Amino acid sequence: MVYVDGIGIASALGIGVEANLQALHNCTNGIGTIRNFSTAIDVPVGEISQNNAELQQLLHISAQQVVSRTSLIGMVAATEAIENAALTELSHVAFISSTSVGGMDLTPKFYSQYMHNAQRGQLRYVAQHDCASSTNAIANYCHIGGFRTAISTACSSAANAIMMGARLVENGLVEKAIVGGTDALCAYTIDGFKSLMILDNAQCRPFDASRAGLNLGEGAAYLVLSNRPTNRTICALTGWGNANDAFHQTAVSAEGIGPQLAMRAALSKAQLNASDISYINAHGTGTANNDASEGAALCAIWNKKLPLFSSTKAFTGHTLAAAGAIEAVYSVLAIKHQQVWANLNFAQPMPELPNLIPITQTHNEAKVDNVLSNSFGFGGNCSSVIFSRL
């Protein structure tokens, strides 16, 4: 079995597990206006309030050192996870981190000079562009000395990082693994999703009939996985599954074939029946395609006996590669505190799925034994993980 010994997080709800827990408990979202960079596109986002200088100060990193925002946010979350698990010896701990954005927040600083003069442009601003750069930066900062790798499979990235770490632990290749993901907001991301016409101009409404798109967010989260329980163990990671319906570059099939396969694989791995799931932390982006597809998949597996479910993206925005890890932390907190989180901004069910009704208030005294967390990405890459109470 694989155990979860520690968690760390930074999101629009705040830095640290406690800040996020309180916001979830109080149904307070972190969606607001863009403050940390300039863009002509005015849409609501889930932005971490601290700017880069403040994050560097928090991490005791010199203001003169160039570090991508993706790396900085990841360092904050990974440090908390390590401290939460009371890890002191990290030389043989594996580190699997995911990202989509990488260091793209720094890239415009290079091109603003290069476009005026091809002989100019500071390469330190593009050296952190690739995905592996943030993984190395976080591992080096935290002194993680074991196997390390980066995963980038769009919105399922962090869930796949969790699965890879679980396999390493389960098969005896490592005793402990730190797994998760990090992504920062930047102009490229805003522009890219605007071109896809899937950004909502208001706060997103997952699974609602009036949903009109997603709100982008930024954040990072990491979990410490272990091959045996310790006095820090919170819960177990019992199931996982990944599938691809090969339907479209940016959409999932209407029937949700990939999501169905991923969820069924996770249930099988955990040796659980569908009825054993207490709560589903849905992918629930607020886009027309995702919510209809995921909803169809949920109904195909649970029919009219759906467990409590919600999407927490109306709290944080869609944090892309970090989403699976942020929502995994929320799933772990659901088990630890026996609470399940509200699906904010929901008013009316989708006409095609009238029985698909998420919870709209945080349940403070829920019985939470098994939580299924979904992360479905571009390219049809679909992943589900299950956390279980000990």
Tab-separated table of C-alpha atoms in Angstrom:
chain	number	residue	atom	x	y	z
A	1	MET	CA	0.000	0.000	0.000
A	2	VAL	CA	1.058	3.607	-0.570
A	3	TYR	CA	0.625	6.157	2.209
A	4	VAL	CA	0.343	9.949	2.229
A	5	ASP	CA	2.586	11.409	4.931
A	6	GLY	CA	2.610	15.096	4.076
A	7	ILE	CA	0.963	17.776	1.958
A	8	GLY	CA	1.847	21.308	0.893
A	9	ILE	CA	-0.007	23.838	-1.222
A	10	ALA	CA	-0.079	27.367	-2.589
A	11	SER	CA	-3.131	28.583	-4.475
A	12	ALA	CA	-5.358	31.600	-4.945
A	13	LEU	CA	-6.891	30.661	-1.595
A	14	GLY	CA	-3.584	31.381	0.087
A	15	ILE	CA	-0.186	29.935	0.878
A	16	GLY	CA	-0.251	26.859	3.069
A	17	VAL	CA	-2.648	24.069	3.957
A	18	GLU	CA	-4.346	26.002	6.754
A	19	ALA	CA	-5.204	29.011	4.567
A	20	ASN	CA	-6.674	26.743	1.895
A	21	LEU	CA	-8.613	24.693	4.439
A	22	GLN	CA	-10.188	27.773	5.988
A	23	ALA	CA	-11.225	29.169	2.608
A	24	LEU	CA	-12.799	25.856	1.593
A	25	HIS	CA	-14.564	25.614	4.937
A	26	ASN	CA	-15.909	29.162	4.640
A	27	CYS	CA	-16.770	28.888	0.910
A	28	THR	CA	-14.475	31.838	0.151
A	29	ASN	CA	-13.076	31.806	-3.382
A	30	GLY	CA	-9.817	33.294	-4.631
A	31	ILE	CA	-11.044	34.522	-8.007
A	32	GLY	CA	-10.233	38.140	-8.870
A	33	THR	CA	-8.495	40.441	-11.323
A	34	ILE	CA	-4.996	39.995	-12.744
A	35	ARG	CA	-2.451	41.972	-10.741
A	36	ASN	CA	1.011	40.496	-11.217
A	37	PHE	CA	1.500	41.055	-14.957
A	38	SER	CA	0.113	43.172	-17.785
A	39	THR	CA	-2.392	41.866	-20.307
A	40	ALA	CA	-5.020	43.434	-22.526
A	41	ILE	CA	-7.410	40.582	-21.745
A	42	ASP	CA	-9.668	41.363	-18.798
A	43	VAL	CA	-10.923	38.081	-17.332
A	44	PRO	CA	-11.214	36.804	-13.753
A	45	VAL	CA	-8.395	34.513	-12.580
A	46	GLY	CA	-7.264	32.637	-9.501
A	47	GLU	CA	-4.007	34.452	-8.760
A	48	ILE	CA	-1.726	34.027	-5.754
A	49	SER	CA	-1.609	37.436	-4.094
A	50	GLN	CA	2.158	37.508	-3.488
A	51	ASN	CA	4.299	38.840	-6.336
A	52	ASN	CA	7.634	37.273	-7.283
A	53	ALA	CA	9.673	39.566	-5.045
A	54	GLU	CA	7.513	38.649	-2.063
A	55	LEU	CA	7.808	34.941	-2.854
A	56	GLN	CA	11.588	35.231	-3.122
A	57	GLN	CA	11.684	37.003	0.222
A	58	LEU	CA	9.528	34.266	1.762
A	59	LEU	CA	11.940	31.646	0.392
A	60	HIS	CA	15.063	33.627	1.372
A	61	ILE	CA	16.174	33.826	-2.264
A	62	SER	CA	18.182	36.859	-3.326
A	63	ALA	CA	16.221	39.478	-5.249
A	64	GLN	CA	19.004	39.448	-7.870
A	65	GLN	CA	18.479	35.757	-8.660
A	66	VAL	CA	16.263	35.076	-11.687
A	67	VAL	CA	13.713	32.374	-10.852
A	68	SER	CA	10.498	31.638	-12.729
A	69	ARG	CA	7.215	32.131	-10.913
A	70	THR	CA	6.356	28.492	-11.596
A	71	SER	CA	9.487	27.441	-9.692
A	72	LEU	CA	8.878	29.878	-6.835
A	73	ILE	CA	5.320	28.681	-6.239
A	74	GLY	CA	6.520	25.075	-6.423
A	75	MET	CA	9.280	25.729	-3.887
A	76	VAL	CA	6.752	27.124	-1.412
A	77	ALA	CA	4.418	24.118	-1.702
A	78	ALA	CA	7.169	21.478	-1.741
A	79	THR	CA	8.813	22.988	1.345
A	80	GLU	CA	5.549	22.780	3.267
A	81	ALA	CA	4.971	19.156	2.190
A	82	ILE	CA	8.460	18.178	3.357
A	83	GLU	CA	7.979	19.926	6.697
A	84	ASN	CA	4.483	18.454	7.076
A	85	ALA	CA	5.909	14.946	6.644
A	86	ALA	CA	8.862	15.745	8.942
A	87	LEU	CA	11.303	14.592	6.257
A	88	THR	CA	14.899	15.310	7.180
A	89	GLU	CA	16.810	12.898	4.943
A	90	LEU	CA	16.085	13.652	1.277
A	91	SER	CA	19.103	12.189	-0.501
A	92	HIS	CA	17.198	9.140	-1.764
A	93	VAL	CA	13.702	10.615	-2.052
A	94	ALA	CA	12.214	10.701	-5.564
A	95	PHE	CA	10.766	13.935	-6.925
A	96	ILE	CA	8.175	13.913	-9.699
A	97	SER	CA	6.858	17.336	-10.622
A	98	SER	CA	4.546	18.425	-13.401
A	99	THR	CA	4.025	21.688	-15.259
A	100	SER	CA	2.550	23.031	-18.473
A	101	VAL	CA	3.661	26.640	-18.326
A	102	GLY	CA	7.237	26.072	-17.177
A	103	GLY	CA	9.195	29.330	-17.137
A	104	MET	CA	7.135	31.106	-19.774
A	105	ASP	CA	6.519	34.026	-17.426
A	106	LEU	CA	10.189	35.003	-17.926
A	107	THR	CA	10.324	34.555	-21.694
A	108	PRO	CA	8.809	37.954	-22.668
A	109	LYS	CA	11.690	39.666	-20.869
A	110	PHE	CA	14.048	38.058	-23.363
A	111	TYR	CA	11.955	38.743	-26.461
A	112	SER	CA	11.267	42.373	-25.602
A	113	GLN	CA	14.997	42.935	-26.129
A	114	TYR	CA	15.566	40.355	-28.870
A	115	MET	CA	12.805	41.660	-31.159
A	116	HIS	CA	14.441	45.082	-31.266
A	117	ASN	CA	17.920	43.699	-31.759
A	118	ALA	CA	18.690	40.077	-32.616
A	119	GLN	CA	22.076	40.475	-30.946
A	120	ARG	CA	20.478	41.279	-27.623
A	121	GLY	CA	18.344	39.461	-25.089
A	122	GLN	CA	19.470	37.903	-21.823
A	123	LEU	CA	19.492	34.123	-22.117
A	124	ARG	CA	18.845	33.676	-18.414
A	125	TYR	CA	15.234	34.590	-19.187
A	126	VAL	CA	14.761	31.688	-21.617
A	127	ALA	CA	16.983	29.152	-19.839
A	128	GLN	CA	14.061	28.295	-17.546
A	129	HIS	CA	11.467	28.002	-20.302
A	130	ASP	CA	11.342	24.186	-20.485
A	131	CYS	CA	9.319	22.052	-18.093
A	132	ALA	CA	12.278	20.227	-16.532
A	133	SER	CA	13.796	23.502	-15.359
A	134	SER	CA	11.224	24.018	-12.603
A	135	THR	CA	11.578	20.404	-11.474
A	136	ASN	CA	15.335	20.814	-11.115
A	137	ALA	CA	15.019	24.221	-9.453
A	138	ILE	CA	12.571	22.957	-6.828
A	139	ALA	CA	14.560	19.770	-6.166
A	140	ASN	CA	17.782	21.739	-5.789
A	141	TYR	CA	16.193	24.305	-3.497
A	142	CYS	CA	14.694	21.582	-1.276
A	143	HIS	CA	17.849	19.388	-1.435
A	144	ILE	CA	15.947	16.429	-2.883
A	145	GLY	CA	18.685	14.089	-4.064
A	146	GLY	CA	16.926	11.031	-5.479
A	147	PHE	CA	15.396	10.258	-8.851
A	148	ARG	CA	13.701	13.267	-10.425
A	149	THR	CA	11.620	13.796	-13.541
A	150	ALA	CA	9.103	16.201	-15.076
A	151	ILE	CA	5.689	15.275	-16.462
A	152	SER	CA	3.658	17.423	-18.840
A	153	THR	CA	0.351	15.928	-19.989
A	154	ALA	CA	-1.772	19.079	-19.813
A	155	CYS	CA	-4.407	19.144	-17.077
A	156	SER	CA	-3.803	15.532	-15.988
A	157	SER	CA	-0.099	16.180	-15.368
A	158	ALA	CA	-0.047	16.253	-11.567
A	159	ALA	CA	-2.358	13.244	-11.283
A	160	ASN	CA	0.064	11.360	-13.521
A	161	ALA	CA	2.956	12.525	-11.339
A	162	ILE	CA	1.103	11.119	-8.324
A	163	MET	CA	0.569	7.825	-10.139
A	164	MET	CA	4.192	7.554	-11.209
A	165	GLY	CA	5.381	8.168	-7.659
A	166	ALA	CA	2.911	5.608	-6.354
A	167	ARG	CA	4.251	3.002	-8.757
A	168	LEU	CA	7.837	3.717	-7.728
A	169	VAL	CA	6.902	3.295	-4.075
A	170	GLU	CA	4.653	0.275	-4.596
A	171	ASN	CA	7.292	-1.589	-6.577
A	172	GLY	CA	10.039	-0.968	-4.045
A	173	LEU	CA	12.133	1.316	-6.226
A	174	VAL	CA	11.994	4.098	-3.625
A	175	GLU	CA	10.756	4.315	-0.057
A	176	LYS	CA	9.438	7.844	-0.413
A	177	ALA	CA	8.437	10.139	-3.261
A	178	ILE	CA	7.399	13.781	-3.391
A	179	VAL	CA	4.822	14.196	-6.153
A	180	GLY	CA	2.679	16.993	-7.546
A	181	GLY	CA	2.825	19.968	-9.855
A	182	THR	CA	3.156	23.699	-10.285
A	183	ASP	CA	1.985	26.274	-12.832
A	184	ALA	CA	1.996	30.061	-12.838
A	185	LEU	CA	-0.231	32.471	-14.694
A	186	CYS	CA	1.337	34.409	-17.537
A	187	ALA	CA	0.267	36.349	-20.612
A	188	TYR	CA	0.928	33.380	-22.918
A	189	THR	CA	-1.540	31.236	-20.987
A	190	ILE	CA	-4.249	33.897	-20.952
A	191	ASP	CA	-3.790	34.564	-24.675
A	192	GLY	CA	-3.757	30.872	-25.541
A	193	PHE	CA	-6.963	30.009	-23.733
A	194	LYS	CA	-8.616	33.160	-25.063
A	195	SER	CA	-7.874	31.907	-28.584
A	196	LEU	CA	-9.677	28.652	-27.728
A	197	MET	CA	-12.716	30.732	-26.680
A	198	ILE	CA	-13.154	28.847	-23.407
A	199	LEU	CA	-12.539	31.634	-20.870
A	200	ASP	CA	-15.542	32.846	-18.892
A	201	ASN	CA	-15.835	36.612	-18.474
A	202	ALA	CA	-17.470	36.009	-15.097
A	203	GLN	CA	-16.735	33.543	-12.305
A	204	CYS	CA	-16.917	29.996	-13.630
A	205	ARG	CA	-19.921	27.768	-12.897
A	206	PRO	CA	-18.938	24.095	-13.033
A	207	PHE	CA	-21.741	21.701	-14.041
A	208	ASP	CA	-24.254	24.542	-14.291
A	209	ALA	CA	-26.591	24.923	-17.260
A	210	SER	CA	-25.297	28.474	-17.779
A	211	ARG	CA	-21.582	27.566	-17.704
A	212	ALA	CA	-19.602	29.557	-20.259
A	213	GLY	CA	-15.981	28.565	-19.743
A	214	LEU	CA	-13.219	28.347	-17.203
A	215	ASN	CA	-11.257	30.760	-15.030
A	216	LEU	CA	-7.516	30.210	-15.214
A	217	GLY	CA	-5.580	29.949	-11.980
A	218	GLU	CA	-2.089	29.363	-10.662
A	219	GLY	CA	-0.738	27.285	-7.847
A	220	ALA	CA	1.288	24.307	-6.721
A	221	ALA	CA	0.789	21.314	-4.472
A	222	TYR	CA	2.859	18.317	-3.448
A	223	LEU	CA	2.236	15.120	-1.525
A	224	VAL	CA	4.807	12.963	0.247
A	225	LEU	CA	4.194	9.293	-0.503
A	226	SER	CA	5.643	6.513	1.644
A	227	ASN	CA	5.856	2.720	1.497
A	228	ARG	CA	4.826	2.330	5.143
A	229	PRO	CA	2.726	4.263	7.653
A	230	THR	CA	4.387	6.690	10.033
A	231	ASN	CA	3.187	8.922	12.840
A	232	ARG	CA	2.619	11.552	10.128
A	233	THR	CA	0.458	9.399	7.846
A	234	ILE	CA	-2.815	11.082	6.863
A	235	CYS	CA	-4.427	8.522	4.565
A	236	ALA	CA	-3.636	5.949	1.878
A	237	LEU	CA	-3.421	6.298	-1.887
A	238	THR	CA	-5.240	3.150	-2.924
A	239	GLY	CA	-6.225	3.532	-6.569
A	240	TRP	CA	-5.190	5.156	-9.799
A	241	GLY	CA	-5.955	4.904	-13.493
A	242	ASN	CA	-5.030	6.624	-16.749
A	243	ALA	CA	-6.720	6.332	-20.135
A	244	ASN	CA	-7.060	8.165	-23.421
A	245	ASP	CA	-10.123	8.261	-25.631
A	246	ALA	CA	-8.112	9.668	-28.586
A	247	PHE	CA	-11.064	11.824	-29.574
A	248	HIS	CA	-9.743	15.367	-30.109
A	249	GLN	CA	-6.739	17.570	-29.359
A	250	THR	CA	-8.581	19.728	-26.812
A	251	ALA	CA	-11.870	17.936	-26.147
A	252	VAL	CA	-13.118	14.707	-24.611
A	253	SER	CA	-15.714	12.468	-26.281
A	254	ALA	CA	-19.343	13.237	-25.505
A	255	GLU	CA	-19.775	9.864	-23.809
A	256	GLY	CA	-16.715	10.429	-21.639
A	257	ILE	CA	-15.080	7.169	-22.703
A	258	GLY	CA	-11.623	8.179	-21.456
A	259	PRO	CA	-12.949	9.415	-18.093
A	260	GLN	CA	-14.975	6.233	-17.668
A	261	LEU	CA	-11.931	4.058	-18.335
A	262	ALA	CA	-9.743	6.069	-15.944
A	263	MET	CA	-12.286	5.968	-13.111
A	264	ARG	CA	-12.992	2.253	-13.571
A	265	ALA	CA	-9.253	1.507	-13.580
A	266	ALA	CA	-8.802	3.472	-10.335
A	267	LEU	CA	-11.698	1.609	-8.700
A	268	SER	CA	-10.253	-1.722	-9.817
A	269	LYS	CA	-6.785	-0.863	-8.501
A	270	ALA	CA	-8.252	0.169	-5.147
A	271	GLN	CA	-10.426	-2.980	-5.088
A	272	LEU	CA	-13.481	-0.835	-4.463
A	273	ASN	CA	-16.992	-0.807	-5.839
A	274	ALA	CA	-18.442	2.417	-7.203
A	275	SER	CA	-20.755	2.514	-4.168
A	276	ASP	CA	-17.706	2.659	-1.851
A	277	ILE	CA	-16.797	6.180	-3.010
A	278	SER	CA	-17.870	8.787	-0.462
A	279	TYR	CA	-16.996	11.899	-2.439
A	280	ILE	CA	-15.853	12.755	-5.961
A	281	ASN	CA	-13.587	15.740	-6.476
A	282	ALA	CA	-14.551	16.304	-10.096
A	283	HIS	CA	-12.393	17.851	-12.816
A	284	GLY	CA	-15.300	20.248	-13.465
A	285	THR	CA	-13.704	23.080	-15.435
A	286	GLY	CA	-16.888	24.954	-16.304
A	287	THR	CA	-16.500	24.470	-20.057
A	288	ALA	CA	-19.379	23.104	-22.099
A	289	ASN	CA	-17.463	20.043	-23.327
A	290	ASN	CA	-15.701	19.014	-20.133
A	291	ASP	CA	-18.659	19.158	-17.782
A	292	ALA	CA	-21.030	17.377	-20.158
A	293	SER	CA	-18.438	14.682	-20.894
A	294	GLU	CA	-17.404	14.144	-17.277
A	295	GLY	CA	-21.042	14.248	-16.212
A	296	ALA	CA	-21.952	11.565	-18.764
A	297	ALA	CA	-19.088	9.413	-17.474
A	298	LEU	CA	-20.178	9.833	-13.860
A	299	CYS	CA	-23.753	8.902	-14.708
A	300	ALA	CA	-22.598	5.883	-16.722
A	301	ILE	CA	-20.767	4.478	-13.692
A	302	TRP	CA	-23.065	5.544	-10.832
A	303	ASN	CA	-26.367	5.887	-12.696
A	304	LYS	CA	-28.764	7.703	-10.347
A	305	LYS	CA	-26.821	6.787	-7.184
A	306	LEU	CA	-24.090	9.400	-7.426
A	307	PRO	CA	-22.091	10.060	-4.268
A	308	LEU	CA	-21.505	13.618	-3.076
A	309	PHE	CA	-19.475	15.431	-5.718
A	310	SER	CA	-18.206	18.896	-6.563
A	311	SER	CA	-15.595	20.803	-8.507
A	312	THR	CA	-13.303	23.069	-6.487
A	313	LYS	CA	-12.140	25.040	-9.552
A	314	ALA	CA	-14.575	27.835	-8.744
A	315	PHE	CA	-12.419	28.377	-5.631
A	316	THR	CA	-8.995	28.390	-7.306
A	317	GLY	CA	-9.464	28.642	-11.050
A	318	HIS	CA	-8.114	25.936	-13.327
A	319	THR	CA	-4.459	25.618	-12.381
A	320	LEU	CA	-3.603	23.463	-15.420
A	321	ALA	CA	-0.762	21.016	-14.655
A	322	ALA	CA	-1.036	21.729	-10.931
A	323	ALA	CA	-4.786	21.030	-10.767
A	324	GLY	CA	-4.485	17.303	-10.071
A	325	ALA	CA	-2.158	17.927	-7.127
A	326	ILE	CA	-4.134	20.833	-5.653
A	327	GLU	CA	-7.308	18.786	-5.845
A	328	ALA	CA	-5.496	15.738	-4.446
A	329	VAL	CA	-4.570	17.835	-1.412
A	330	TYR	CA	-8.215	18.892	-1.089
A	331	SER	CA	-9.191	15.212	-1.297
A	332	VAL	CA	-6.731	14.320	1.462
A	333	LEU	CA	-8.130	17.168	3.581
A	334	ALA	CA	-11.661	15.863	2.978
A	335	ILE	CA	-10.631	12.555	4.545
A	336	LYS	CA	-8.601	14.107	7.352
A	337	HIS	CA	-11.333	16.529	8.427
A	338	GLN	CA	-14.383	14.522	7.288
A	339	GLN	CA	-15.583	17.437	5.196
A	340	VAL	CA	-16.488	17.798	1.526
A	341	TRP	CA	-16.264	21.011	-0.416
A	342	ALA	CA	-18.908	23.125	-2.133
A	343	ASN	CA	-19.386	23.473	-5.871
A	344	LEU	CA	-19.617	27.268	-5.945
A	345	ASN	CA	-21.868	29.190	-8.349
A	346	PHE	CA	-24.107	26.231	-9.219
A	347	ALA	CA	-27.785	27.078	-9.788
A	348	GLN	CA	-29.334	24.859	-12.472
A	349	PRO	CA	-28.429	21.365	-13.695
A	350	MET	CA	-27.515	20.752	-17.312
A	351	PRO	CA	-30.675	19.941	-19.326
A	352	GLU	CA	-29.089	16.817	-20.786
A	353	LEU	CA	-28.093	15.557	-17.303
A	354	PRO	CA	-30.867	16.730	-14.948
A	355	ASN	CA	-29.822	14.352	-12.146
A	356	LEU	CA	-26.238	15.605	-12.065
A	357	ILE	CA	-26.421	17.984	-9.104
A	358	PRO	CA	-23.249	18.797	-7.143
A	359	ILE	CA	-23.222	19.871	-3.521
A	360	THR	CA	-23.459	23.632	-3.163
A	361	GLN	CA	-22.438	23.971	0.484
A	362	THR	CA	-19.469	22.580	2.363
A	363	HIS	CA	-20.534	19.536	4.372
A	364	ASN	CA	-18.769	19.780	7.722
A	365	GLU	CA	-19.801	16.415	9.159
A	366	ALA	CA	-19.610	14.083	6.184
A	367	LYS	CA	-18.556	10.440	6.402
A	368	VAL	CA	-15.598	10.331	4.040
A	369	ASP	CA	-13.910	6.955	3.586
A	370	ASN	CA	-12.847	7.017	-0.073
A	371	VAL	CA	-12.369	10.038	-2.330
A	372	LEU	CA	-12.042	9.864	-6.121
A	373	SER	CA	-10.248	12.821	-7.713
A	374	ASN	CA	-10.451	13.387	-11.479
A	375	SER	CA	-8.031	15.199	-13.801
A	376	PHE	CA	-8.812	15.182	-17.503
A	377	GLY	CA	-6.483	16.942	-19.918
A	378	PHE	CA	-6.076	18.065	-23.488
A	379	GLY	CA	-5.358	15.305	-25.955
A	380	GLY	CA	-7.863	13.085	-24.129
A	381	ASN	CA	-5.387	12.222	-21.362
A	382	CYS	CA	-7.629	11.227	-18.447
A	383	SER	CA	-6.484	10.309	-14.941
A	384	SER	CA	-8.219	9.414	-11.678
A	385	VAL	CA	-6.778	8.744	-8.228
A	386	ILE	CA	-8.413	7.412	-5.069
A	387	PHE	CA	-7.486	8.286	-1.482
A	388	SER	CA	-8.786	6.155	1.390
A	389	ARG	CA	-9.215	6.546	5.109
A	390	LEU	CA	-7.046	4.251	7.219
